[in-house]
Amino acid sequence: MDRRAETVLCLYVLVLGLLRGCQGAAPQFGGLPTSVTVGEQETADRLIYTLTVTDADNDPFNCDISTSTPAAAPFRVLKDPVTNKFGVYTNSPTFDFTANPTYQLTVQCDDNTGNTPTAVLSVDILDGDKITFTNIPATTTHAALTTLVNSAIFDVDATDLLGHTPLTYTITSIPATTSFQIDGTTGAITTARDLKFETNSAIDLYVTVSDGSIAVTEKLRVQLTDLNNVPTFTNLPATISQNEDTASGTVLYTLTSFDADAGATLSYTMTVNPPAYSGLFTFATNTLQLSLTAGQTFDYETRSSFTVSFTVTDTMATTGPIDLTVNINNINEACYFDKTYYYVTLAEATAGSVTYNPNFLVRDYDGAAAYTLSFAAGNNSNRFSIDANSGIISFAVDYNIDNGAMPSSVILTVVCTDTTSKTGTSKVEVTITDVNDNAPSFTQSTYSITVDQYDAPGSLMGTISPTDADSGVNGEFSCSGSSTASSATTYYSIGADCGVYLLSSPSGNLDYGTISRFTITAVDKGSPSLTGTTYVDIIYKEATTTTTTTTAAPSTYNFWDDSGAVAAFSIAMVLGTILLAALLYYLLRCCFTGMCCGPEPCDFMECCRSYERPRRLQRRLVTPEKPKRPRRDDFDYWREDDFKDNNQYM
């Protein structure tokens, strides 16, 4: 074969393969080949076999008998308009067992795409036999709401021409239902449940009777009246779309349902697919509102579509599940921090002199995105700065926490802002630690204190008080003193409290006017410690009084700190109270008991006038008694009345 012929052949094979590939899938038979049996005396047009055929492409197809052996066999293929299935039926048969005990039927199905598969059904003729239904096909009518379980529906009757026994009965229903059952021995059809649960007004029961060889099928129609109305959803199935930034708690969809039976009580169920997202949705059965569950959010990047299925039932009939498809729209989302709280510790310092990197980790649900960092206004954020790109934090001002000048702990809000101006936030707690950055200081470079000959050893002559701008331990200090003159330390010392003390009197040892200079050093308790120095000149000076003067701040006397003064004051108060009480008692007695101070002229306060009572004053006269000789200076007393009566001396 030359090259040209090879090329043509290859092209032919290629085109043939493409054509076959374009034909699609052929219809497929199920259950064939097989065989069935028909009685020789059968003369009716009966269904003897139901074909099972599928097409993977869902192409419509048609089936018939393409050939038979022997030819012109009395069979045909029909499509049942109720079941929508193809079946093999007898076609005005006149069978002769002796002449044709068996038929071979080749069944063909064509989907009009060039695919015509075939399958073989064998039909065996049973000599002289026939099974006949005596009372079907037929129709029976029942009231659905009052027909209870195990109620009689119909008694199917069939006979076998040759008397073969037993006859067995089976049924299938179109549409499919579980409402009916048949006694396989008697053919009695009864209800398998209350017919109030049935939703179909007409059910075709296909009854098959068999004697073990021959099987004959016939139809019984059950017509139902007073049927329960099936509740339905009037706005499902449906599809909705929601943005992924929809707020939690938002109502996404409101269902509507309908039941023609007045007063019917309906109940509902909801399922979510995928089931792992069931908690994302909340369904209120009283309002039929579907909501995004509180505290939940959509995330397009994780899942962009959900199927929410609903059922409705009136306890007798159920509709569903019917689907609501929820599609999620992708929305640009705000950046967010990997932590809700960060902690930073900085030592107080000047602006920009110290830095700290909290290592902010910022993400975006939409993937990598550019962002900038800043502090939200308020809560001392103006005293801090943050690098917009790196997130490094530093002081924007000279930060000083000594003596409460600035807070030692601040909670700041850090903000990330993406290119669409959407923001996310987190908290940064900044703790500022104290630094020993201030040395003790004195207000004067030199102080002077005067000592005289009357000052007693051990006395505090004055205090040189420095100050330290630090707070806490860093602001505490102690003093010490030194002098280049050895004589100075003999008479004076500098205490840790920065006081100048007299050790011994310089009287008779130092000349008046002698000046002893000390260098005072104050050292704080910070780490590292800082120092401050000053000088104090102690002047020994003659004084005519015992008063010691000093230019340093004298110690302050507090009366209430003196226990002796407090005791004296207490005693004085007690004595004063006693005297006041005595005075009040005397006045009350004079005013209310008549014990006045004397005759009316002395009652200058008129206290007693209102209490005067008329009374006769008893007066006595004193007359000298007749002297006994030789004494004449003794007296005797008599009453005034006697005097008046006798008007003479005794």
XYZ file of C-alpha atoms in Angstrom:
650
model
C 0.000 0.000 0.000
C 1.425 3.292 -1.045
C 1.657 6.322 1.174
C -1.413 8.006 -0.398
C -3.622 5.022 0.329
C -2.347 4.873 3.909
C -3.195 8.531 4.403
C -6.738 8.071 3.061
C -7.303 5.058 5.317
C -6.095 6.929 8.385
C -8.400 9.830 7.624
C -11.341 7.432 7.201
C -10.676 5.766 10.534
C -10.302 9.134 12.199
C -13.575 10.506 10.804
C -15.412 7.282 11.687
C -14.140 7.490 15.250
C -15.201 11.132 15.532
C -18.664 10.330 14.199
C -19.081 7.518 16.675
C -17.876 9.773 19.432
C -20.479 12.360 18.501
C -23.299 9.822 18.642
C -23.327 9.809 22.411
C -24.310 6.961 24.722
C -26.697 4.280 23.415
C -29.816 3.235 25.368
C -29.072 0.404 27.761
C -31.313 -2.609 28.522
C -31.656 -3.962 32.004
C -32.869 -7.489 32.794
C -32.566 -8.863 29.279
C -32.205 -11.444 27.947
C -34.826 -13.320 29.974
C -37.966 -15.379 29.444
C -41.660 -15.196 30.392
C -44.547 -17.701 30.151
C -47.973 -17.148 28.556
C -50.944 -19.563 28.618
C -51.896 -21.102 25.306
C -55.542 -20.085 25.802
C -54.704 -16.415 26.392
C -56.609 -14.225 23.919
C -56.563 -10.773 25.544
C -54.061 -8.022 24.985
C -52.046 -8.261 28.182
C -48.789 -6.865 29.502
C -46.393 -9.784 29.824
C -43.102 -7.927 30.456
C -42.022 -4.379 31.400
C -38.806 -3.191 29.737
C -36.106 -1.485 31.765
C -34.232 0.925 29.481
C -32.028 3.929 30.319
C -30.102 6.511 28.284
C -27.066 8.125 29.894
C -27.492 11.220 27.705
C -31.168 11.464 28.616
C -31.957 11.319 24.915
C -35.581 10.397 24.132
C -35.903 6.926 22.631
C -38.529 4.609 21.172
C -38.713 0.812 21.457
C -40.334 -1.871 19.309
C -39.937 -5.483 18.199
C -37.545 -5.512 15.254
C -37.701 -9.253 14.504
C -39.284 -12.380 15.918
C -38.958 -16.116 15.535
C -41.225 -17.373 14.184
C -42.031 -14.289 12.179
C -45.154 -12.228 12.705
C -45.387 -13.223 16.349
C -48.566 -11.921 18.109
C -46.685 -9.437 20.333
C -46.000 -5.741 20.269
C -44.258 -3.021 22.386
C -46.369 -0.226 23.863
C -45.582 2.742 26.134
C -47.743 3.065 29.229
C -48.867 6.711 29.440
C -49.116 6.471 33.225
C -45.779 4.872 34.042
C -44.043 6.229 30.938
C -42.419 2.811 30.528
C -42.277 0.479 27.535
C -43.753 -3.025 27.873
C -44.225 -6.139 25.783
C -47.909 -6.965 25.284
C -49.793 -9.797 23.595
C -51.456 -8.607 20.398
C -54.729 -10.451 19.615
C -52.985 -13.734 20.197
C -53.975 -17.131 18.875
C -51.388 -19.493 20.256
C -50.781 -23.086 19.152
C -48.547 -24.875 21.566
C -47.999 -27.747 19.149
C -46.929 -25.502 16.273
C -45.048 -22.772 18.214
C -44.255 -23.548 21.829
C -41.650 -20.699 22.025
C -41.168 -17.245 20.525
C -37.923 -15.267 20.331
C -38.559 -11.518 20.331
C -35.769 -9.099 19.403
C -36.507 -5.759 21.048
C -34.823 -2.638 19.675
C -34.611 0.883 21.172
C -33.595 3.876 19.025
C -32.571 7.319 20.460
C -32.408 8.854 16.953
C -28.660 9.334 17.147
C -27.776 6.211 15.256
C -27.654 4.098 18.395
C -30.035 1.126 18.111
C -29.190 -1.520 20.699
C -31.196 -4.755 20.803
C -32.050 -7.410 23.390
C -33.906 -10.748 23.278
C -37.037 -11.733 25.232
C -38.116 -15.387 25.073
C -41.842 -16.177 25.433
C -42.775 -19.757 26.388
C -46.312 -20.969 25.637
C -47.864 -23.154 28.346
C -49.966 -25.947 26.842
C -53.723 -25.458 27.335
C -53.384 -23.043 30.249
C -54.712 -19.575 31.013
C -55.065 -17.264 34.053
C -57.918 -14.820 34.024
C -58.900 -11.958 36.369
C -62.621 -12.110 36.917
C -63.202 -8.615 38.395
C -60.441 -6.315 37.124
C -59.695 -3.978 35.478
C -61.933 -1.890 37.673
C -62.176 1.333 39.671
C -62.972 1.608 43.384
C -63.703 4.853 45.255
C -63.028 5.697 48.931
C -63.131 8.753 51.223
C -59.561 9.483 52.257
C -60.186 11.228 55.589
C -62.396 8.466 56.985
C -60.648 5.379 55.606
C -58.414 4.027 58.348
C -55.553 1.573 58.327
C -56.431 -2.068 57.464
C -59.685 -1.013 55.809
C -60.845 -3.189 52.877
C -60.295 -1.651 49.456
C -60.927 -4.449 46.938
C -60.906 -8.261 46.686
C -59.122 -9.340 43.514
C -60.350 -12.627 42.038
C -58.536 -14.756 39.432
C -58.849 -18.283 38.037
C -56.428 -20.726 36.489
C -57.871 -22.671 33.563
C -56.044 -25.850 34.518
C -56.669 -25.321 38.209
C -53.030 -24.807 39.152
C -52.592 -23.748 42.769
C -51.696 -21.832 44.687
C -52.258 -18.517 42.992
C -50.166 -15.684 44.456
C -50.811 -11.972 44.228
C -48.519 -8.930 44.226
C -49.096 -5.259 43.545
C -47.163 -2.186 42.483
C -48.605 1.328 42.556
C -48.376 4.280 40.203
C -47.681 6.826 41.545
C -45.645 5.065 44.187
C -47.301 4.967 47.615
C -47.217 2.962 50.808
C -50.942 3.310 51.430
C -51.968 -0.138 50.124
C -51.138 -3.794 50.621
C -52.398 -7.093 49.194
C -52.807 -10.492 50.748
C -50.625 -12.691 48.574
C -52.906 -15.687 49.013
C -56.435 -14.243 48.887
C -55.874 -11.169 46.727
C -57.566 -8.931 49.325
C -56.314 -5.349 49.024
C -56.422 -3.272 52.246
C -54.985 0.025 53.482
C -51.513 -0.032 54.995
C -52.108 3.313 56.739
C -54.839 5.892 57.229
C -55.660 7.324 53.828
C -55.705 10.834 55.288
C -51.960 10.666 54.756
C -52.343 9.940 51.061
C -51.650 12.845 48.741
C -52.738 11.337 45.406
C -56.360 11.455 44.353
C -56.001 8.497 41.959
C -53.665 5.536 42.365
C -53.291 2.735 39.826
C -52.561 -0.593 41.479
C -50.980 -3.062 39.068
C -52.015 -6.476 40.350
C -50.051 -9.495 39.219
C -51.286 -13.036 39.774
C -49.128 -16.083 39.154
C -49.541 -19.816 39.385
C -45.799 -20.317 39.416
C -45.516 -20.485 35.652
C -47.829 -17.948 34.146
C -47.978 -14.350 35.468
C -50.749 -12.002 34.422
C -50.955 -8.298 35.326
C -54.036 -6.096 35.371
C -54.818 -2.627 36.702
C -57.098 -1.565 39.561
C -57.677 2.180 39.956
C -58.308 3.510 43.473
C -60.088 6.847 43.374
C -59.961 8.941 46.586
C -62.417 11.636 47.625
C -62.337 14.098 50.544
C -58.579 14.128 50.135
C -56.367 16.054 52.558
C -54.867 19.083 50.831
C -51.103 18.970 50.787
C -49.404 22.062 52.235
C -46.982 23.732 49.877
C -44.405 26.497 49.701
C -45.455 29.242 47.364
C -42.013 30.835 46.931
C -39.758 27.793 46.751
C -37.575 26.671 45.100
C -35.656 29.913 44.864
C -32.168 31.377 44.628
C -30.912 34.427 46.524
C -27.585 36.267 46.746
C -26.035 37.845 49.836
C -22.872 39.884 50.300
C -20.258 38.214 52.449
C -20.205 41.234 54.772
C -23.892 40.807 55.616
C -24.376 41.587 59.295
C -25.131 38.690 61.604
C -28.798 38.455 62.496
C -29.899 39.789 59.091
C -33.084 38.231 57.688
C -32.088 36.585 54.407
C -35.415 35.222 53.145
C -39.009 34.858 54.285
C -40.871 31.728 53.189
C -44.589 31.618 52.402
C -46.661 28.442 52.626
C -50.235 27.485 51.796
C -52.703 24.814 52.866
C -56.206 24.780 51.371
C -57.560 23.128 54.509
C -58.783 25.909 56.747
C -57.265 25.847 60.238
C -54.529 23.377 59.321
C -51.562 23.471 61.698
C -48.296 23.431 59.784
C -44.826 22.582 60.992
C -41.496 23.050 59.278
C -37.979 21.661 59.152
C -34.747 23.020 57.718
C -31.513 21.317 56.660
C -28.321 22.853 55.304
C -25.908 21.425 52.793
C -23.021 21.116 53.514
C -24.146 20.013 56.997
C -21.007 21.500 58.581
C -22.509 24.958 57.984
C -25.840 24.240 59.687
C -25.023 26.709 62.460
C -24.669 29.506 59.930
C -28.433 29.776 59.433
C -31.367 30.223 61.811
C -34.953 29.457 60.772
C -37.830 30.887 62.831
C -40.794 28.561 62.330
C -43.244 31.147 63.680
C -42.262 33.871 61.205
C -40.785 31.621 58.470
C -37.749 33.917 58.388
C -34.347 32.552 57.477
C -31.571 34.607 59.109
C -27.818 34.677 59.365
C -27.208 33.351 62.876
C -26.147 35.917 65.483
C -22.374 35.966 65.790
C -21.884 34.259 62.395
C -20.551 35.716 59.141
C -20.274 34.633 55.544
C -16.848 34.117 54.010
C -16.789 33.964 50.235
C -13.230 32.675 50.243
C -14.258 29.668 52.352
C -17.674 28.840 50.866
C -19.571 30.705 48.180
C -22.848 28.761 47.987
C -25.215 26.893 50.311
C -28.340 24.818 49.790
C -30.968 25.286 52.492
C -33.820 22.768 52.229
C -37.244 23.059 53.832
C -40.196 20.746 54.470
C -43.734 21.592 55.517
C -46.270 19.167 56.955
C -49.798 19.276 58.323
C -49.155 15.946 60.139
C -50.939 14.095 57.323
C -48.965 15.151 54.287
C -45.480 16.542 53.837
C -44.048 18.665 51.082
C -40.316 18.844 50.584
C -37.511 19.035 50.956
C -37.551 22.027 48.604
C -34.352 24.022 48.146
C -33.364 27.608 48.644
C -29.959 28.276 47.099
C -27.959 30.970 48.892
C -25.092 32.378 46.822
C -22.457 34.575 48.504
C -21.058 37.651 46.742
C -17.391 38.440 47.181
C -16.919 41.799 48.938
C -13.682 43.540 49.745
C -13.162 42.979 53.469
C -11.334 44.936 56.108
C -7.889 43.940 57.262
C -7.593 42.379 60.706
C -4.929 41.732 63.338
C -3.869 38.263 64.436
C -4.372 39.312 68.081
C -6.991 41.384 69.836
C -4.455 42.643 72.402
C -0.761 43.501 72.258
C 1.516 44.454 75.155
C 4.394 46.935 74.985
C 6.793 48.085 77.708
C 8.834 51.276 77.278
C 11.080 53.189 79.657
C 10.327 56.894 79.988
C 12.514 58.817 77.597
C 12.727 61.766 75.269
C 10.794 61.882 71.999
C 12.005 59.348 69.456
C 14.864 58.072 71.649
C 13.420 54.576 72.265
C 11.450 52.263 69.963
C 9.574 48.986 70.243
C 8.248 46.625 67.584
C 5.074 44.785 68.695
C 5.307 42.643 65.540
C 1.788 43.357 64.373
C 0.569 40.632 62.022
C -2.139 41.998 59.742
C -4.163 39.802 57.398
C -6.901 40.332 54.849
C -9.610 37.810 53.957
C -9.262 38.864 50.343
C -5.643 37.756 50.269
C -2.509 39.856 50.332
C -3.354 43.542 50.464
C -1.489 46.750 51.221
C -2.350 48.560 54.438
C -1.111 51.323 56.724
C -1.025 51.525 60.516
C -2.023 54.391 62.783
C -3.341 55.155 66.268
C -6.950 56.135 66.863
C -7.316 59.553 68.478
C -7.766 59.786 72.229
C -6.351 58.275 75.413
C -2.954 59.988 75.121
C -2.324 58.633 71.616
C -0.881 62.047 70.700
C 2.090 61.246 72.948
C 3.040 58.205 70.858
C 4.013 57.647 67.249
C 3.756 54.543 65.067
C 5.488 53.800 61.799
C 2.741 53.386 59.195
C 4.522 50.455 57.539
C 6.555 48.631 60.167
C 4.349 49.315 63.194
C 7.311 50.351 65.348
C 6.151 52.433 68.325
C 8.036 55.321 69.940
C 7.396 58.455 72.000
C 6.154 61.537 70.155
C 6.966 63.738 73.176
C 9.427 63.732 76.043
C 7.627 61.184 78.199
C 7.927 61.598 81.955
C 5.836 59.705 84.521
C 7.531 61.211 87.591
C 5.035 62.399 90.201
C 2.102 61.595 87.920
C 3.123 64.044 85.204
C 2.006 61.488 82.587
C 0.231 58.132 82.951
C 2.369 55.039 83.441
C -0.105 52.799 81.589
C -1.976 53.640 78.392
C -4.295 51.521 76.227
C -4.121 52.615 72.605
C -6.220 51.550 69.619
C -4.104 50.608 66.617
C -5.850 50.839 63.245
C -5.019 49.088 59.971
C -6.425 50.744 56.838
C -6.491 49.002 53.458
C -6.502 50.574 50.003
C -10.306 50.800 50.017
C -10.279 52.688 53.347
C -11.730 49.737 55.240
C -10.272 49.420 58.705
C -9.581 46.857 61.385
C -8.530 47.524 64.975
C -6.707 45.977 67.899
C -5.624 47.166 71.348
C -2.081 47.971 72.490
C -1.409 48.290 76.207
C 1.731 50.391 76.712
C 3.395 50.247 80.122
C 5.938 53.018 80.802
C 8.556 52.230 83.425
C 10.219 54.848 85.620
C 13.857 55.770 84.947
C 16.169 57.419 87.458
C 16.796 60.436 85.268
C 16.877 63.251 87.851
C 19.657 63.831 90.369
C 18.929 65.372 93.787
C 19.340 69.141 93.571
C 19.801 71.992 96.031
C 18.273 75.424 95.638
C 21.508 77.164 96.702
C 25.106 76.483 95.949
C 26.089 77.497 99.493
C 24.155 77.590 102.759
C 25.161 79.094 106.103
C 24.191 78.102 109.623
C 25.069 79.966 112.810
C 26.048 78.240 116.071
C 26.630 80.024 119.352
C 28.032 79.196 122.733
C 24.614 78.364 124.150
C 23.696 75.527 121.728
C 23.655 72.144 123.369
C 25.483 69.153 121.866
C 23.202 66.825 119.884
C 21.016 69.695 118.722
C 19.771 69.922 115.142
C 21.147 73.214 113.957
C 19.401 73.228 110.597
C 18.377 71.117 107.624
C 19.680 71.437 104.097
C 16.788 69.917 102.086
C 17.409 68.909 98.461
C 14.686 67.896 96.003
C 14.494 65.073 93.456
C 12.112 65.315 90.497
C 11.878 61.528 90.249
C 9.078 59.601 91.924
C 9.045 56.441 93.983
C 12.338 54.890 95.016
C 14.157 56.968 92.410
C 13.029 60.092 94.256
C 14.307 58.948 97.666
C 17.779 60.028 98.800
C 20.150 60.250 101.748
C 22.857 62.794 102.622
C 26.384 62.698 103.865
C 28.922 65.417 104.565
C 32.664 65.888 104.512
C 35.036 68.676 105.400
C 38.683 69.292 104.681
C 39.118 70.798 108.157
C 39.528 68.066 110.753
C 38.298 70.397 113.500
C 34.991 70.777 111.703
C 34.087 67.103 112.066
C 34.908 67.326 115.776
C 32.055 69.695 116.443
C 29.613 69.153 113.566
C 28.174 66.298 111.482
C 25.794 65.937 108.504
C 23.023 63.378 109.044
C 21.489 61.041 106.455
C 18.365 63.237 106.709
C 20.479 66.186 105.448
C 20.370 67.786 108.908
C 23.330 69.658 110.467
C 23.953 68.396 113.992
C 26.140 69.816 116.802
C 28.399 67.069 118.155
C 30.081 69.069 120.872
C 30.138 72.729 121.862
C 32.981 74.682 120.314
C 32.820 77.089 123.236
C 36.359 77.712 124.502
C 37.850 75.777 121.611
C 37.002 77.825 118.557
C 37.265 81.511 118.136
C 34.074 83.410 117.491
C 33.721 83.942 113.787
C 35.292 80.575 112.864
C 33.685 79.160 109.699
C 33.635 75.398 109.124
C 32.716 74.417 105.534
C 31.098 71.050 104.753
C 30.451 69.516 101.359
C 26.988 67.910 101.459
C 26.344 65.082 99.011
C 22.796 63.783 98.384
C 22.618 60.308 96.762
C 19.283 58.966 95.459
C 18.208 55.314 95.636
C 17.780 54.797 91.905
C 19.835 52.446 89.801
C 22.262 53.715 88.813
C 22.207 56.262 91.610
C 22.601 59.975 90.935
C 24.113 62.595 93.243
C 23.831 66.296 93.963
C 26.164 68.466 96.063
C 26.204 71.795 97.855
C 28.172 73.567 100.558
C 27.209 74.637 104.034
C 29.233 77.117 106.091
C 28.792 76.676 109.848
C 29.668 79.939 111.615
C 30.548 79.918 115.315
C 29.267 83.251 116.586
C 28.936 84.837 119.968
C 25.374 85.501 121.002
C 23.845 87.433 123.862
C 20.760 85.208 123.817
C 20.263 81.491 123.615
C 18.630 81.802 120.257
C 20.321 80.012 117.411
C 19.756 81.494 114.011
C 20.174 79.757 110.709
C 19.494 80.690 107.169
C 18.442 77.111 106.497
C 14.831 76.191 106.875
C 14.119 75.690 110.622
C 12.297 72.647 111.755
C 8.582 73.373 112.168
C 7.056 73.041 115.639
C 3.693 71.302 115.776
C 1.696 71.817 118.973
C -0.231 68.577 118.561
C 2.978 66.552 118.204
C 4.062 67.745 121.707
C 2.595 65.248 124.200
C 3.235 67.575 127.180
C 1.411 70.448 125.510
C -1.522 68.211 124.643
C -1.721 66.963 128.272
C -1.644 70.517 129.664
C -4.317 71.586 127.205
C -6.509 68.650 128.228
C -6.199 69.474 131.970
C -7.031 73.115 131.291
C -10.113 72.101 129.352
C -11.303 69.862 132.221
C -10.794 72.583 134.837
C -12.529 75.142 132.645
C -15.485 72.809 132.229
C -15.777 72.335 136.029
C -15.677 76.089 136.692
C -18.262 76.751 134.002
C -20.559 74.094 135.457
C -20.229 75.601 138.957
C -21.045 79.075 137.666
C -24.123 77.801 135.845
C -25.276 75.955 138.954
C -24.956 79.082 141.100
C -26.893 81.192 138.629
C -29.680 78.627 138.349
C -29.963 78.360 142.108
C -30.091 82.119 142.539
C -32.753 82.508 139.883
C -35.039 79.575 140.622
C -34.699 78.765 144.322
C -34.904 82.303 145.697
C -31.407 82.412 146.966
C -30.740 85.921 145.850
C -27.665 87.788 146.590
C -29.340 90.275 148.952
C -31.968 93.000 149.097
C -33.614 94.135 145.919
C -31.008 96.700 144.938
C -28.399 93.972 144.512
C -30.609 91.977 142.085
C -29.265 93.995 139.201
C -30.096 91.199 136.704
C -33.678 91.083 137.924
C -33.438 87.326 138.161
C -35.225 87.054 141.475
C -37.939 89.709 141.037
C -40.441 87.364 139.455
C -40.052 84.939 142.306
C -40.625 87.356 145.246
C -43.111 86.223 147.893
C -44.512 88.572 150.520
C -43.140 87.711 153.883
C -42.608 89.371 157.153
C -39.053 90.056 157.957
C -38.075 89.092 161.451
C -35.869 91.711 163.019
C -34.228 91.520 166.341
C -32.938 94.309 168.469
C -30.001 93.782 170.635
C -30.130 95.689 173.982
C -27.551 95.514 176.625
C -28.399 93.239 179.531
C -28.493 94.835 182.971
C -25.003 94.416 184.035
C -24.105 92.473 187.028
C -21.859 94.214 189.231
C -19.025 94.753 188.950
C -19.347 93.722 185.128
C -21.369 95.911 182.793
C -20.366 94.732 179.362
C -22.552 91.659 179.015
C -25.715 91.857 176.931
C -28.848 89.959 176.805
C -31.270 89.676 173.856
C -34.967 90.046 173.640
C -37.484 90.165 170.997
C -38.421 93.297 169.297
C -41.985 92.827 170.423
C -40.914 92.859 174.067
C -39.017 95.979 173.416
C -42.043 97.590 171.901
C -44.276 96.539 174.759
C -42.022 97.663 177.606
C -40.170 100.321 175.803
C -37.413 100.018 178.317
C -34.186 98.180 178.911
C -33.953 95.359 181.386
